[in-house]
Short mmCIF file of C-alpha atoms in Angstrom, two decimals:
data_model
loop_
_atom_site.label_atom_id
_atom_site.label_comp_id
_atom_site.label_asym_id
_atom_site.label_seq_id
_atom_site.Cartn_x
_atom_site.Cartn_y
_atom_site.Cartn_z
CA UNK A 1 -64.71 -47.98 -16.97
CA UNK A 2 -62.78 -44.64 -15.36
CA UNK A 3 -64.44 -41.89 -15.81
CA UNK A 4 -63.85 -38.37 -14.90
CA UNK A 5 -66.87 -36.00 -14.80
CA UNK A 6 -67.50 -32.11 -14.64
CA UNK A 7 -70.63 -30.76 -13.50
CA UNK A 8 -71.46 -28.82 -16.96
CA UNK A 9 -70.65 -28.87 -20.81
CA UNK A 10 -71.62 -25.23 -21.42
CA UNK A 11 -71.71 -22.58 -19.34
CA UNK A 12 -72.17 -18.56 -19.75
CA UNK A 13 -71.41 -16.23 -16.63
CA UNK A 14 -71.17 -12.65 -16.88
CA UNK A 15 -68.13 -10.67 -15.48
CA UNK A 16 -67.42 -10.37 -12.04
CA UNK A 17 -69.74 -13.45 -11.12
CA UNK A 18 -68.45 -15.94 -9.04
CA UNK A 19 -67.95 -19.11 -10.94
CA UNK A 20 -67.53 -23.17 -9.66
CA UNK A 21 -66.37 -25.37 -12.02
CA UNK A 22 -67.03 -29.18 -10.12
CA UNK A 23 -65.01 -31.48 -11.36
CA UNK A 24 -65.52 -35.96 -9.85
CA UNK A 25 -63.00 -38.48 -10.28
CA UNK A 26 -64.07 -42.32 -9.19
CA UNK A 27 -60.49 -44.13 -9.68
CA UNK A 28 -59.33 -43.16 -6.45
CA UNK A 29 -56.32 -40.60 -8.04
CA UNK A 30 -54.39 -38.76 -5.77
CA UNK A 31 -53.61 -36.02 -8.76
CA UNK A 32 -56.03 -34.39 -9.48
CA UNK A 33 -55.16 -31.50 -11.78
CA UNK A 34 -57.27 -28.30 -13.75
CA UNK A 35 -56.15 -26.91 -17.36
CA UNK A 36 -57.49 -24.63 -19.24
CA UNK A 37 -57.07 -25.37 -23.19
CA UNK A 38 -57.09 -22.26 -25.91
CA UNK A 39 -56.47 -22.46 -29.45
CA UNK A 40 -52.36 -22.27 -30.52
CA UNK A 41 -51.89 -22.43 -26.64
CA UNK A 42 -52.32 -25.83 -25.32
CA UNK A 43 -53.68 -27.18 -22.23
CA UNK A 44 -51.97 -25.13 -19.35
CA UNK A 45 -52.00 -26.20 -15.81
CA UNK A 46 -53.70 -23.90 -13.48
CA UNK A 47 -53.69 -25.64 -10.80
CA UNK A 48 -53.21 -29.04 -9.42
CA UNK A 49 -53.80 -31.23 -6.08
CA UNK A 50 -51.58 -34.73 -4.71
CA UNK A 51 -54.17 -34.79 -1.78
CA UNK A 52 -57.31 -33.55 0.16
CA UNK A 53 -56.90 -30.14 1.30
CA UNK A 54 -53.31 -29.86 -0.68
CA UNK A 55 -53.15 -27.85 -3.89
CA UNK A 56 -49.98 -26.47 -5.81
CA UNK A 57 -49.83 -23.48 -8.12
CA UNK A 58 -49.32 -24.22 -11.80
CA UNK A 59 -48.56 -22.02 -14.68
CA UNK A 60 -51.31 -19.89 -14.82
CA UNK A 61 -53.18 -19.41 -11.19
CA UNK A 62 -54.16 -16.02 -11.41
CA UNK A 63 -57.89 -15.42 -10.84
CA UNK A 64 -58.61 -18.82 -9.81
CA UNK A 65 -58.71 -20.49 -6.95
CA UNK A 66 -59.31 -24.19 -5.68
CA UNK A 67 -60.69 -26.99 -3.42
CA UNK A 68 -60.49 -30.03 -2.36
CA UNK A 69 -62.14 -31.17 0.01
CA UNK A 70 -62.59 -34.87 -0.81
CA UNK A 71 -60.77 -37.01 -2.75
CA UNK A 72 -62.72 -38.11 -5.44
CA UNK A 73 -63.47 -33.95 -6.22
CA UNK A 74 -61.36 -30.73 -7.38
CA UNK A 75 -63.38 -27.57 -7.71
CA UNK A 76 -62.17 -24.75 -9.93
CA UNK A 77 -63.65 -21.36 -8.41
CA UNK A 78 -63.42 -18.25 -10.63
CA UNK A 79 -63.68 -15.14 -8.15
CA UNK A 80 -64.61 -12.90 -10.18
CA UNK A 81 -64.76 -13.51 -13.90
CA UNK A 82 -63.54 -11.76 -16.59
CA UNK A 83 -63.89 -11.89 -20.15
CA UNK A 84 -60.42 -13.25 -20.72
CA UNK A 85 -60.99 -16.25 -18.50
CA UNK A 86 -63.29 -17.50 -21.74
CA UNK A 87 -62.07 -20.84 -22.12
CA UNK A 88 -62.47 -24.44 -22.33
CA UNK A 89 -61.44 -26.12 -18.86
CA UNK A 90 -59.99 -29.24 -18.60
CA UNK A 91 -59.92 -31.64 -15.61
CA UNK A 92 -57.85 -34.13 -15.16
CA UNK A 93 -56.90 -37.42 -12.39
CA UNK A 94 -53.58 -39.91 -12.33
CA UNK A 95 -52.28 -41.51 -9.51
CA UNK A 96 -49.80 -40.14 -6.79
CA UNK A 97 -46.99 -42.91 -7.73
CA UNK A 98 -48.44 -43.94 -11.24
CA UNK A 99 -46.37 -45.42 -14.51
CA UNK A 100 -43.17 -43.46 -15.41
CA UNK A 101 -45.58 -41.64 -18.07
CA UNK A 102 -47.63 -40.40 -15.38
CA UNK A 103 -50.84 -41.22 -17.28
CA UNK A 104 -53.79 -38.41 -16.83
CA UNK A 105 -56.95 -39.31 -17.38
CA UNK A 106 -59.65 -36.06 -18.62
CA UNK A 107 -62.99 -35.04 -18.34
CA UNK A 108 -64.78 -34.36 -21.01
CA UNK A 109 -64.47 -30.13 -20.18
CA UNK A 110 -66.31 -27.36 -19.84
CA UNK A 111 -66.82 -24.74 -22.08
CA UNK A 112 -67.00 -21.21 -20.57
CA UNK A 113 -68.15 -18.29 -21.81
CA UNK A 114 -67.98 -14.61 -20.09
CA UNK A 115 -69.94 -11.67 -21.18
CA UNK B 1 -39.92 -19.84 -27.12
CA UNK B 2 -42.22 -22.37 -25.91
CA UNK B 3 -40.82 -25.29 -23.86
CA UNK B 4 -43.24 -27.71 -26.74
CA UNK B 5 -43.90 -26.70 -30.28
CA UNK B 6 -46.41 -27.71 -32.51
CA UNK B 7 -48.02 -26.93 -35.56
CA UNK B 8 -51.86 -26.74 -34.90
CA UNK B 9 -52.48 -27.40 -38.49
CA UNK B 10 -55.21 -28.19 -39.33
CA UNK B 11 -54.15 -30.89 -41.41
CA UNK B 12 -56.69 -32.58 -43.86
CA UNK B 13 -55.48 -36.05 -45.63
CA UNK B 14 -57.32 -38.85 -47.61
CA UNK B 15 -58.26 -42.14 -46.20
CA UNK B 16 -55.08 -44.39 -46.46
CA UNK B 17 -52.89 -41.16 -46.63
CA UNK B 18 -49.82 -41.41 -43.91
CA UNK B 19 -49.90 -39.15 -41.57
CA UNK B 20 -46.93 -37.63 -39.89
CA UNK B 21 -47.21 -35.54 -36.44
CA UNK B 22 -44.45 -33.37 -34.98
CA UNK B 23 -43.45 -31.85 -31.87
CA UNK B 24 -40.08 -30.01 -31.06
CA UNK B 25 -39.01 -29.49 -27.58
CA UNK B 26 -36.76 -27.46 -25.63
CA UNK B 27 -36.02 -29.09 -22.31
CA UNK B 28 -33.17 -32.17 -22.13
CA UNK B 29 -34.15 -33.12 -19.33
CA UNK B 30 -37.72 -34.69 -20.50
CA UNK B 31 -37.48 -38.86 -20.74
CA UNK B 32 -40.96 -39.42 -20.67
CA UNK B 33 -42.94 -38.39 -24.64
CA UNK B 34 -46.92 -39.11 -24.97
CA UNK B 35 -49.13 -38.87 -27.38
CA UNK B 36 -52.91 -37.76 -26.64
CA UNK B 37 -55.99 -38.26 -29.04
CA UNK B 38 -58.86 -36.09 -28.35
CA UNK B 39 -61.67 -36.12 -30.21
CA UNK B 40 -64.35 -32.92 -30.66
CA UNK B 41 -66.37 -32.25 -27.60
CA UNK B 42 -63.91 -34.64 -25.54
CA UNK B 43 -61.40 -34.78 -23.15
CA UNK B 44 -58.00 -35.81 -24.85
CA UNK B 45 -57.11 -39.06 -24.13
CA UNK B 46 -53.62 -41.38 -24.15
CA UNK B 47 -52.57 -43.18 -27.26
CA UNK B 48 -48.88 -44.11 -26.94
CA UNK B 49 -45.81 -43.52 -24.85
CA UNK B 50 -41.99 -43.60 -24.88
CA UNK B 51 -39.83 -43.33 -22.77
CA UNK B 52 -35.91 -41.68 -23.79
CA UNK B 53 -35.55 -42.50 -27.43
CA UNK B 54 -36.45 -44.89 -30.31
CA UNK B 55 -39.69 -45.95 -31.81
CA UNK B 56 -42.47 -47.72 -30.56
CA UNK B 57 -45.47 -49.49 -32.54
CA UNK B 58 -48.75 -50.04 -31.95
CA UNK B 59 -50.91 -51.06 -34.82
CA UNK B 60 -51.16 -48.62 -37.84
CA UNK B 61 -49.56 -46.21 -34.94
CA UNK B 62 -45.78 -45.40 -34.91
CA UNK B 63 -44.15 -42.83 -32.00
CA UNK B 64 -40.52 -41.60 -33.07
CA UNK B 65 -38.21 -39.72 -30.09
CA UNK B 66 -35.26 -38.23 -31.26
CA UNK B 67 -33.62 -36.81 -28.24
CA UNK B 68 -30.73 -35.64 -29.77
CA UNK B 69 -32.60 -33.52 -32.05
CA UNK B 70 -35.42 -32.52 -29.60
CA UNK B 71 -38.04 -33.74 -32.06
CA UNK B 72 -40.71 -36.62 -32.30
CA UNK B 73 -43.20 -37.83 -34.08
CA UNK B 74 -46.12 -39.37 -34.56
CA UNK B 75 -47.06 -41.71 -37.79
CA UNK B 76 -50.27 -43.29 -38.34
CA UNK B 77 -50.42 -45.40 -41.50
CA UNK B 78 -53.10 -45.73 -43.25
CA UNK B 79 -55.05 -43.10 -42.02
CA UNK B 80 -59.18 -43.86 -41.29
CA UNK B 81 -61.72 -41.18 -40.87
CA UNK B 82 -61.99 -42.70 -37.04
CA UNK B 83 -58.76 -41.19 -36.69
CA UNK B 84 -60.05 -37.60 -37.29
CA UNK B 85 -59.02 -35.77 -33.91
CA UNK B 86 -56.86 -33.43 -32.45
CA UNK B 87 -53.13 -35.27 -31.56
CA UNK B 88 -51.76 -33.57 -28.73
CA UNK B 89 -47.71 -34.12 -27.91
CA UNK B 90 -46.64 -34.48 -24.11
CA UNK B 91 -43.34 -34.85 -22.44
CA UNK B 92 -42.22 -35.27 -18.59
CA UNK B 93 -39.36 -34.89 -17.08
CA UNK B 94 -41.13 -36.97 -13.92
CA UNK B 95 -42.09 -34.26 -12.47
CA UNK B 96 -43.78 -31.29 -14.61
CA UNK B 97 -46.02 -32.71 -17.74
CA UNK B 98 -46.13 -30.28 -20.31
CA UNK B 99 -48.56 -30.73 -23.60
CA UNK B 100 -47.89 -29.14 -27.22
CA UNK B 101 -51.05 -26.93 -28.69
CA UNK B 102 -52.49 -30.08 -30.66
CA UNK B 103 -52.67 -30.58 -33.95
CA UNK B 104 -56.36 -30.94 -35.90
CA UNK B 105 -56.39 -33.56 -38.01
CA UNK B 106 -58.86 -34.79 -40.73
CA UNK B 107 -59.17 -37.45 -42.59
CA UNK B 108 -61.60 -37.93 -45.91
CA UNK B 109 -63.50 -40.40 -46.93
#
């Protein structure tokens, strides 16, 4: 069974702490890709990754960062948060050259608050 | 405007009810049109694809792409209380994937 995981369900930070949100694919994906998802907005891309130590910008990368420094894992750092990065974040894996549809496959999110 | 629109709803229906789903668009140049079911407290996950336009069936599922129009759809007959989620619409042009704000749907015993 695939399964995409991310390291917590809840989480509560308090602004300007450094936040890591892990994120562990095992389907060997190239893609590896984090949204955020807010109510009437959608799931927009922050960031995404085709390979170890590659990442591309997506629609909204400001005030996050990322890693990857193995394949199977994509880390979503928050430098510093602030109280409009409250969200629920989404990861997401697919292959490199996939089905035309480009299926992603999601982890179950995480749920941050900042206070 | 945004590139997908879609009515978040929410959207509560008896059991048996037909549901219909919509998403308008504003980019030609998407082929590919998805449909993703995500349930509370989970990560969305695919139910159906097209690709360019027509309908495609699968089960009490229906997927309508109307290219010309910029619209599709989403029917699900016979609607089941299983089927209470949130229905997200996604198109690709092959190269960016972009997802509609989801619609909550519920359906009653």
């Amino acid at each position: 069974d695939v399964k995409v995981t991310q390291s917590s369900r809840y989480l509560v930070k308090r602004t300007g702490e450094k936040v890591f949100l892990e994120c562990v694919q095992d389907m060997d994906h190239e893609n590896m890709f984090w949204y955020r998802q807010d109510p009437g907005l959608g799931l927009r891309l922050i960031y995404f990754s085709y390979d170890v130590k590659m990442k591309e910008k997506g629609d909204i990368p400001e005030g996050y960062s990322v890693s990857r420094e193995k394949k199977e894992r994509f880390s979503l750092i928050l430098e510093s948060a602030s109280t409009n990065q409250t969200s629920m974040y989404l990861c997401a894996s697919s292959f490199l050259d996939g089905s035309p549809y480009n299926e992603q496959f999601f982890g179950p999110g995480t749920r941050l608050t900042v206070l | 405007q945004k590139e997908v629109e879609q009515d978040p709803g929410p959207l509560s229906v008896p059991e048996g009810a037909i549901v219909s789903l919509n998403c308008t668009y504003s980019n030609s140049a998407f082929q590919y049109f998805m449909w993703y079911r995500q349930y509370s407290r989970k990560g969305p996950e695919l139910l159906m694809y097209t690709y360019s336009s027509g309908n495609k069936e699968d089960g009490r599922f229906t997927a309508q792409v109307d290219k010309s129009s910029k619209y599709i759809s989403l029917f699900i007959r016979d609607s089941q209380p299983s089927d209470s989620a949130t229905y997200l619409c996604a198109m690709s042009d092959n190269n960016d994937m972009r997802f509609g704000a989801g619609t909550r749907l519920t359906v009653k015993p």
